[in-house]
Amino acid sequence: MPPLSGRRNSQWDRSPSGARILRTETRTHSFENGARRARAPPLISSLQSERTAHGGAGYIPKEQAESASVGVREATRKGYAILKSGGSAVDAVVEAVTILENNPNFNAGRGSVLNIKGEVEMDALVMDGCTLACGAVAAVKKVANPIQLARLVMDKTNHVCLAADGASQFARAMGIPEVPGESLITDYAIKRWQDNLLPDADPVQAQMGKMGTVGAVAVDVQGNVACATSTGGIINKMEGRVGDTPCVGCGAYADNQIGAVAPTGHGEAIMKVVLSRQILFHMEQGKSPEEASDLSLDYMQKRVSGLGGVVVVDPKGTWAARFSSQQMPWAAAQQEQLHYGVFLGENIIEPV
Amino acid sequence: MPPLSGRRNSQWDRSPSGARILRTETRTHSFENGARRARAPPLISSLQSERTAHGGAGYIPKEQAESASVGVREATRKGYAILKSGGSAVDAVVEAVTILENNPNFNAGRGSVLNIKGEVEMDALVMDGCTLACGAVAAVKKVANPIQLARLVMDKTNHVCLAADGASQFARAMGIPEVPGESLITDYAIKRWQDNLLPDADPVQAQMGKMGTVGAVAVDVQGNVACATSTGGIINKMEGRVGDTPCVGCGAYADNQIGAVAPTGHGEAIMKVVLSRQILFHMEQGKSPEEASDLSLDYMQKRVSGLGGVVVVDPKGTWAARFSSQQMPWAAAQQEQLHYGVFLGENIIEPV
């Protein structure tokens, strides 16, 4: 690593493999030294759910898409306020995802889908692009905000991931209150769970109004990038099923030298292609966040028939929200403007 | 994908990103069609543990290194016999890892290190490079062979990973007998666990004779690659700690279009750099398995101070066993020759 310079100094280098690598020398220390220079405008982008329509039966109620978009915009605004006041990218993405977890309209925290036993089991991951530090929880129950527990794994242990009862024990040790399992369950989640247990359950119908993983990426005034994701997983999943979310490189990745990615989609497909790290490999080869996202989403569709979506940002603040599914509610805040959309090609702009 | 051709037909193409990709058209179907042509000599390579010596206090008893090497050679020979008789790469790596799990000298299955509570909790992953199908278990207890349970997750569910109690429930449903937790615990594991609990425990001493993850990669006569890894994790870990092993792209990866990787080393460091997929990205850029391994191990050491080792193979049967730690017992069988070594630069050759 180059010496800490207290300023942002990016350049394209050749790695020993010949790969193009964006060297970004900005470190948190520049802020501590008082040499706070915002070369990149702070940015946060959040996403909620890919919404896939299987077999052409893809009508999704307009009001549901609208409420999802409102929630994502709210989370993005809160994260942006943190960045504007000098907060870190990690703080911003954790706050954005916490807000989405607390919103019962989303499949994360309260509102999560139920597993085959009718319980909520959740996964979450946070990653700091400055140090590559990461923290995750897998198949954890009775916690209101898995993303905050994941952050404690990152900050307070020398591990990366804690699963199931081990994660719950750690939560207790950290003083995080255990919430009743029922407090995380919504009427909508129960209805979908019951519908899926019926002998004549229609898998196409089951995907209607599907609520997916929530996530966020950010770059702060120091040029540090971060990502966070949280999910209740897939509906009627087996007990103990772990999806892509807590799997580093699959369910998210952040590296100050390249950028940050938070994906959503079918977890098993995302894992098979290591989606997040793959997008960043394309960016290392010189592709823009948008080009890299499209290449990898296209590859996932062709290779393992997987649909999904991503929000991506590089350390210069160039961002993309791309998806191969029919819809993905997303929002991005930068330079006092809020961009958002749900359907392909949408990019509505309003003041933050 | 190209149509199934019943023969191996590899060529270097350009991906949409400009990356060089080895297209390998051989599929399992070629074997079923009777058009069995072995263009690549079958190969299996196994590894057991990186052995790191911290602070210069790195004397490791010779007899321990020798017994590890003997075990790895035995597993490699058994896997090779499967490949020679026309068995699949997946069958070969699962068999090799099963043998290592059953050997109490290794930190996988019986012989695993103990967590902070004095229990054995294990992780395992298997991946089929033909379809990118993968199966994993995380933090599973009371199972003799986690790698076989991981394979059942791959073959019998539509999930990739099951954790903790969920994995145990699935094992019962599959008729896999639950073994007493004590049956997996060796006297050596208890001694090391107790030593580490002492107030004056010496972390350098704790690492002496460290037994790490076991793993294997293989390419079969159809040109399909596969990988498998299994581990008890790190000594005195927190309950529920999940390392790199079940994390796809970190703890192993296999893709017929590039190759297969099985790593060992400090799990948290391997996750931070997504080691296995990173090595394969270098190979996609034209690097040899050896060059790609060295680049990524060097990167892991510089970026997150992590040491480790890997066995790697490409679909043509070119293989490498590389490590940044002081020692790594490994073996590779190809064209009736068994290659093996423990220390840097060793490559002893004898008939299989």
Coordinates of N, CA, C and O in Angstrom, one line a residue, chain A residues 180-293:
Chain A
P180 N -39.4 -11.0 20.4 CA -40.2 -12.2 20.1 C -40.2 -12.5 18.6 O -40.3 -11.5 17.8
G181 N -40.1 -13.7 18.2 CA -40.1 -14.1 16.8 C -41.3 -13.5 16.1 O -41.2 -13.0 14.9
E182 N -42.5 -13.5 16.8 CA -43.7 -13.0 16.1 C -43.7 -11.5 15.8 O -44.4 -11.1 14.9
S183 N -42.8 -10.8 16.5 CA -42.8 -9.3 16.3 C -42.2 -9.0 14.9 O -42.3 -7.9 14.4
L184 N -41.5 -10.0 14.3 CA -40.9 -9.8 13.0 C -41.9 -10.2 11.8 O -41.6 -10.0 10.7
I185 N -43.0 -10.9 12.2 CA -43.9 -11.5 11.2 C -45.1 -10.6 10.9 O -45.8 -10.2 11.8
T186 N -45.3 -10.3 9.7 CA -46.4 -9.5 9.2 C -47.6 -10.4 8.7 O -47.3 -11.6 8.4
D187 N -48.8 -9.9 8.7 CA -49.9 -10.7 8.2 C -49.7 -11.1 6.7 O -50.0 -12.2 6.3
Y188 N -49.0 -10.2 6.0 CA -48.7 -10.5 4.6 C -47.8 -11.7 4.5 O -48.0 -12.6 3.6
A189 N -46.8 -11.7 5.3 CA -45.8 -12.8 5.3 C -46.6 -14.2 5.6 O -46.3 -15.2 5.0
I190 N -47.5 -14.1 6.6 CA -48.2 -15.3 7.0 C -49.1 -15.8 5.8 O -49.1 -17.0 5.5
K191 N -49.7 -14.8 5.2 CA -50.6 -15.2 4.1 C -49.8 -15.9 3.0 O -50.2 -16.9 2.4
R192 N -48.7 -15.3 2.6 CA -47.9 -15.9 1.5 C -47.3 -17.3 1.9 O -47.3 -18.2 1.1
W193 N -47.0 -17.4 3.2 CA -46.5 -18.7 3.7 C -47.6 -19.8 3.6 O -47.3 -20.9 3.1
Q194 N -48.8 -19.4 4.1 CA -49.9 -20.3 4.0 C -50.2 -20.7 2.6 O -50.5 -21.9 2.2
D195 N -50.2 -19.7 1.7 CA -50.6 -19.9 0.3 C -49.6 -21.0 -0.3 O -50.0 -21.8 -1.1
N196 N -48.3 -20.8 0.1 CA -47.3 -21.7 -0.5 C -47.4 -23.1 0.0 O -46.8 -24.0 -0.5
L197 N -48.1 -23.3 1.2 CA -48.2 -24.7 1.7 C -49.3 -25.5 1.1 O -49.4 -26.7 1.3
L198 N -50.2 -24.8 0.5 CA -51.4 -25.4 -0.1 C -50.9 -26.4 -1.2 O -50.0 -26.1 -1.9
P199 N -51.6 -27.6 -1.3 CA -51.2 -28.6 -2.3 C -51.2 -28.0 -3.7 O -50.5 -28.4 -4.6
D200 N -52.2 -27.1 -4.0 CA -52.3 -26.5 -5.3 C -51.6 -25.2 -5.5 O -51.9 -24.4 -6.3
A201 N -50.6 -24.9 -4.6 CA -49.9 -23.6 -4.6 C -49.3 -23.4 -6.0 O -48.7 -24.3 -6.6
D202 N -49.4 -22.2 -6.5 CA -49.0 -21.8 -7.8 C -47.6 -21.1 -7.6 O -47.6 -19.9 -7.1
P203 N -46.5 -21.7 -8.1 CA -45.2 -21.0 -7.9 C -45.1 -19.7 -8.6 O -44.4 -18.8 -8.2
V204 N -45.9 -19.5 -9.7 CA -45.9 -18.2 -10.4 C -46.5 -17.2 -9.5 O -46.0 -16.1 -9.2
Q205 N -47.7 -17.5 -8.9 CA -48.4 -16.6 -8.0 C -47.5 -16.3 -6.8 O -47.5 -15.2 -6.3
A206 N -46.8 -17.3 -6.3 CA -46.0 -17.2 -5.1 C -44.9 -16.1 -5.3 O -44.5 -15.4 -4.3
Q207 N -44.5 -15.9 -6.6 CA -43.5 -14.8 -6.8 C -44.1 -13.5 -7.0 O -43.3 -12.5 -7.1
M208 N -45.4 -13.4 -7.1 CA -46.0 -12.1 -7.3 C -45.8 -11.2 -6.1 O -46.0 -11.6 -5.0
G209 N -45.4 -10.0 -6.4 CA -45.2 -9.0 -5.3 C -44.0 -9.5 -4.4 O -44.0 -9.1 -3.3
K210 N -43.1 -10.2 -5.0 CA -42.0 -10.7 -4.3 C -41.2 -9.6 -3.7 O -40.9 -8.6 -4.4
M211 N -40.8 -9.7 -2.4 CA -40.0 -8.7 -1.8 C -38.6 -9.3 -1.6 O -38.5 -10.3 -1.0
G212 N -37.6 -8.6 -2.1 CA -36.2 -9.2 -2.1 C -35.3 -8.5 -1.1 O -35.8 -7.7 -0.3
T213 N -34.1 -8.9 -1.2 CA -33.1 -8.4 -0.3 C -33.0 -6.8 -0.4 O -33.3 -6.2 -1.4
V214 N -32.7 -6.2 0.7 CA -32.4 -4.8 0.7 C -30.9 -4.5 0.8 O -30.2 -5.4 1.4
G215 N -30.5 -3.4 0.3 CA -29.0 -3.2 0.3 C -28.7 -1.7 0.0 O -29.6 -1.0 -0.4
A216 N -27.5 -1.4 0.3 CA -27.0 0.0 0.0 C -25.5 0.0 -0.3 O -24.8 -0.8 0.3
V217 N -25.1 0.9 -1.1 CA -23.6 1.2 -1.3 C -23.4 2.7 -1.1 O -24.3 3.5 -1.3
A218 N -22.2 3.1 -0.7 CA -21.9 4.5 -0.5 C -20.5 4.8 -0.6 O -19.6 3.9 -0.5
V219 N -20.2 6.0 -1.0 CA -18.8 6.5 -1.0 C -18.9 7.8 -0.1 O -19.8 8.6 -0.3
D220 N -18.0 7.9 0.8 CA -18.0 9.1 1.7 C -17.0 10.2 1.2 O -16.3 10.0 0.2
V221 N -17.0 11.3 2.0 CA -16.1 12.4 1.6 C -14.6 12.1 1.6 O -13.8 12.8 1.0
Q222 N -14.3 11.0 2.3 CA -12.9 10.6 2.2 C -12.6 9.6 1.0 O -11.5 9.2 0.9
G223 N -13.6 9.3 0.3 CA -13.4 8.3 -0.8 C -13.5 6.9 -0.4 O -13.2 6.0 -1.2
N224 N -13.9 6.6 0.9 CA -14.1 5.2 1.3 C -15.4 4.7 0.8 O -16.4 5.5 0.9
V225 N -15.4 3.5 0.3 CA -16.7 2.9 -0.1 C -17.1 1.8 0.9 O -16.3 1.3 1.7
A226 N -18.4 1.5 0.9 CA -18.9 0.5 1.8 C -20.2 -0.1 1.2 O -20.8 0.5 0.3
C227 N -20.6 -1.2 1.7 CA -21.8 -1.9 1.2 C -22.5 -2.6 2.4 O -21.8 -2.9 3.4
A228 N -23.8 -2.7 2.3 CA -24.5 -3.5 3.4 C -25.8 -4.1 2.7 O -26.4 -3.5 1.8
T229 N -26.1 -5.3 3.1 CA -27.3 -6.0 2.6 C -27.9 -6.8 3.7 O -27.3 -7.1 4.7
S230 N -29.2 -7.0 3.6 CA -30.0 -7.7 4.7 C -31.2 -8.3 4.0 O -31.8 -7.8 3.1
T231 N -31.6 -9.5 4.5 CA -32.7 -10.2 3.8 C -33.3 -11.3 4.8 O -32.6 -11.8 5.7
G232 N -34.6 -11.6 4.5 CA -35.2 -12.7 5.1 C -35.1 -14.0 4.2 O -35.6 -15.0 4.6
G233 N -34.4 -13.8 3.1 CA -34.2 -15.0 2.2 C -35.3 -15.2 1.3 O -36.1 -14.3 0.9
I234 N -35.5 -16.5 0.9 CA -36.6 -16.9 0.0 C -37.7 -17.6 0.7 O -37.5 -18.2 1.7
I235 N -38.9 -17.3 0.2 CA -40.1 -17.8 0.9 C -40.2 -19.3 1.0 O -39.7 -20.0 0.1
N236 N -40.6 -19.8 2.2 CA -40.7 -21.2 2.4 C -39.4 -22.0 2.3 O -39.4 -23.2 2.0
K237 N -38.3 -21.3 2.5 CA -37.0 -21.9 2.5 C -36.9 -23.0 3.6 O -37.6 -22.9 4.6
M238 N -35.9 -23.9 3.4 CA -35.6 -24.9 4.4 C -35.0 -24.2 5.7 O -34.4 -23.1 5.5
E239 N -35.2 -24.8 6.8 CA -34.6 -24.2 8.0 C -33.1 -24.2 7.9 O -32.5 -25.2 7.5
G240 N -32.5 -23.1 8.2 CA -31.0 -23.0 8.2 C -30.5 -22.7 6.8 O -29.3 -22.6 6.6
R241 N -31.4 -22.5 5.8 CA -30.9 -22.1 4.5 C -30.2 -20.7 4.6 O -30.7 -19.8 5.1
V242 N -29.0 -20.7 4.0 CA -28.2 -19.5 4.0 C -28.1 -19.1 2.5 O -27.7 -19.9 1.7
G243 N -28.4 -17.9 2.2 CA -28.4 -17.4 0.8 C -27.1 -16.7 0.5 O -26.1 -16.9 1.2
D244 N -27.1 -15.9 -0.5 CA -25.9 -15.2 -0.9 C -25.5 -14.1 0.0 O -24.3 -13.7 0.1
T245 N -26.4 -13.5 0.7 CA -26.2 -12.3 1.5 C -25.0 -12.3 2.4 O -24.1 -11.4 2.3
P246 N -24.8 -13.3 3.3 CA -23.7 -13.2 4.2 C -22.4 -13.8 3.6 O -21.4 -13.9 4.3
C247 N -22.4 -14.2 2.3 CA -21.3 -14.8 1.6 C -20.5 -13.7 0.9 O -20.9 -13.1 -0.1
V248 N -19.3 -13.4 1.5 CA -18.5 -12.2 1.0 C -18.2 -12.4 -0.5 O -17.7 -13.5 -0.9
G249 N -18.4 -11.4 -1.3 CA -18.1 -11.5 -2.7 C -19.3 -11.9 -3.5 O -19.4 -11.6 -4.7
C250 N -20.2 -12.6 -2.9 CA -21.5 -13.0 -3.5 C -22.5 -11.9 -3.2 O -22.9 -11.2 -4.1
G251 N -22.9 -11.8 -1.9 CA -24.0 -11.0 -1.4 C -23.6 -9.5 -1.3 O -24.5 -8.7 -0.9
A252 N -22.4 -9.2 -1.5 CA -21.9 -7.8 -1.5 C -20.4 -7.8 -1.5 O -19.8 -8.8 -1.1
Y253 N -19.8 -6.7 -1.9 CA -18.3 -6.5 -1.8 C -18.0 -5.0 -1.8 O -18.7 -4.3 -2.6
A254 N -17.0 -4.6 -1.1 CA -16.5 -3.2 -1.1 C -15.0 -3.2 -1.0 O -14.4 -3.9 -0.2
D255 N -14.4 -2.4 -1.9 CA -12.9 -2.3 -2.0 C -12.6 -0.9 -2.4 O -13.0 -0.5 -3.6
N256 N -12.0 -0.1 -1.6 CA -11.7 1.3 -2.0 C -10.9 1.4 -3.3 O -10.9 2.4 -3.9
Q257 N -10.2 0.3 -3.6 CA -9.4 0.4 -4.9 C -10.3 0.1 -6.1 O -9.8 0.3 -7.2
I258 N -11.5 -0.3 -5.9 CA -12.4 -0.6 -7.1 C -13.8 0.0 -7.0 O -14.2 0.8 -7.8
G259 N -14.5 -0.3 -5.9 CA -15.8 0.2 -5.7 C -16.6 -0.7 -4.8 O -16.0 -1.5 -4.1
A260 N -17.9 -0.6 -4.8 CA -18.8 -1.3 -3.9 C -20.0 -1.8 -4.7 O -20.5 -1.1 -5.5
V261 N -20.5 -3.0 -4.3 CA -21.6 -3.6 -5.0 C -22.6 -4.1 -3.9 O -22.2 -4.8 -3.0
A262 N -23.9 -3.9 -4.1 CA -24.9 -4.6 -3.3 C -25.9 -5.2 -4.3 O -26.5 -4.4 -5.1
P263 N -26.1 -6.5 -4.3 CA -27.0 -7.1 -5.3 C -28.3 -7.6 -4.6 O -28.5 -7.6 -3.4
T264 N -29.3 -7.9 -5.5 CA -30.5 -8.6 -5.0 C -30.8 -9.6 -6.2 O -30.4 -9.4 -7.3
G265 N -31.6 -10.6 -5.8 CA -32.0 -11.6 -6.8 C -32.0 -12.9 -6.2 O -32.1 -13.1 -5.0
H266 N -32.0 -13.9 -7.0 CA -32.1 -15.3 -6.5 C -30.7 -15.7 -5.9 O -29.7 -15.8 -6.6
G267 N -30.7 -15.8 -4.6 CA -29.4 -16.0 -3.9 C -28.6 -17.2 -4.4 O -27.4 -17.0 -4.5
E268 N -29.2 -18.3 -4.7 CA -28.4 -19.4 -5.2 C -27.7 -19.1 -6.5 O -26.6 -19.5 -6.7
A269 N -28.4 -18.4 -7.4 CA -27.7 -18.0 -8.7 C -26.6 -17.0 -8.4 O -25.5 -17.1 -9.0
I270 N -26.8 -16.1 -7.5 CA -25.8 -15.1 -7.2 C -24.5 -15.7 -6.7 O -23.4 -15.4 -7.0
M271 N -24.7 -16.8 -5.8 CA -23.6 -17.5 -5.2 C -22.8 -18.2 -6.3 O -21.6 -18.2 -6.3
K272 N -23.5 -18.9 -7.2 CA -22.9 -19.7 -8.3 C -21.9 -18.9 -9.1 O -21.0 -19.4 -9.7
V273 N -22.2 -17.6 -9.3 CA -21.4 -16.7 -10.2 C -20.6 -15.7 -9.4 O -19.9 -14.9 -10.0
V274 N -20.7 -15.7 -8.0 CA -20.0 -14.8 -7.2 C -20.2 -13.4 -7.7 O -19.2 -12.6 -8.1
L275 N -21.4 -13.0 -7.8 CA -21.8 -11.8 -8.6 C -21.1 -10.5 -8.2 O -20.6 -9.8 -9.1
S276 N -21.1 -10.2 -6.9 CA -20.5 -8.9 -6.6 C -19.1 -8.7 -6.9 O -18.6 -7.7 -7.5
R277 N -18.3 -9.7 -6.6 CA -16.9 -9.6 -6.9 C -16.6 -9.7 -8.4 O -15.7 -9.1 -8.9
Q278 N -17.5 -10.4 -9.1 CA -17.3 -10.5 -10.6 C -17.5 -9.1 -11.2 O -16.8 -8.7 -12.1
I279 N -18.5 -8.3 -10.7 CA -18.7 -7.0 -11.3 C -17.5 -6.1 -11.0 O -17.1 -5.4 -11.9
L280 N -16.9 -6.3 -9.8 CA -15.7 -5.4 -9.5 C -14.5 -5.9 -10.4 O -13.6 -5.1 -10.7
F281 N -14.4 -7.2 -10.7 CA -13.4 -7.6 -11.6 C -13.5 -6.9 -13.0 O -12.5 -6.5 -13.5
H282 N -14.7 -6.8 -13.5 CA -14.9 -6.1 -14.7 C -14.5 -4.7 -14.6 O -13.9 -4.1 -15.5
M283 N -14.8 -4.0 -13.5 CA -14.4 -2.6 -13.3 C -12.9 -2.5 -13.2 O -12.3 -1.5 -13.7
E284 N -12.2 -3.5 -12.6 CA -10.7 -3.5 -12.6 C -10.2 -3.6 -14.0 O -9.1 -3.1 -14.2
Q285 N -10.9 -4.2 -14.9 CA -10.5 -4.2 -16.3 C -10.9 -3.0 -17.1 O -10.7 -3.0 -18.3
G286 N -11.4 -2.0 -16.4 CA -11.7 -0.7 -17.1 C -13.1 -0.5 -17.4 O -13.4 0.6 -18.0
K287 N -14.0 -1.4 -17.1 CA -15.4 -1.2 -17.4 C -16.0 -0.2 -16.4 O -15.6 -0.1 -15.2
S288 N -17.0 0.6 -16.9 CA -17.8 1.5 -16.0 C -18.6 0.6 -15.0 O -18.9 -0.5 -15.4
P289 N -19.1 1.2 -13.9 CA -20.1 0.5 -13.1 C -21.3 -0.1 -13.9 O -21.7 -1.2 -13.7
E290 N -21.8 0.7 -14.8 CA -22.9 0.3 -15.6 C -22.6 -0.9 -16.5 O -23.3 -1.9 -16.6
E291 N -21.5 -0.7 -17.2 CA -21.1 -1.8 -18.2 C -20.8 -3.1 -17.4 O -21.2 -4.2 -17.8
A292 N -20.1 -2.9 -16.3 CA -19.7 -4.1 -15.5 C -20.9 -4.8 -15.0 O -21.0 -6.1 -15.0
S293 N -21.9 -4.0 -14.5 CA -23.1 -4.6 -14.0 C -23.9 -5.4 -15.1 O -24.3 -6.5 -14.9

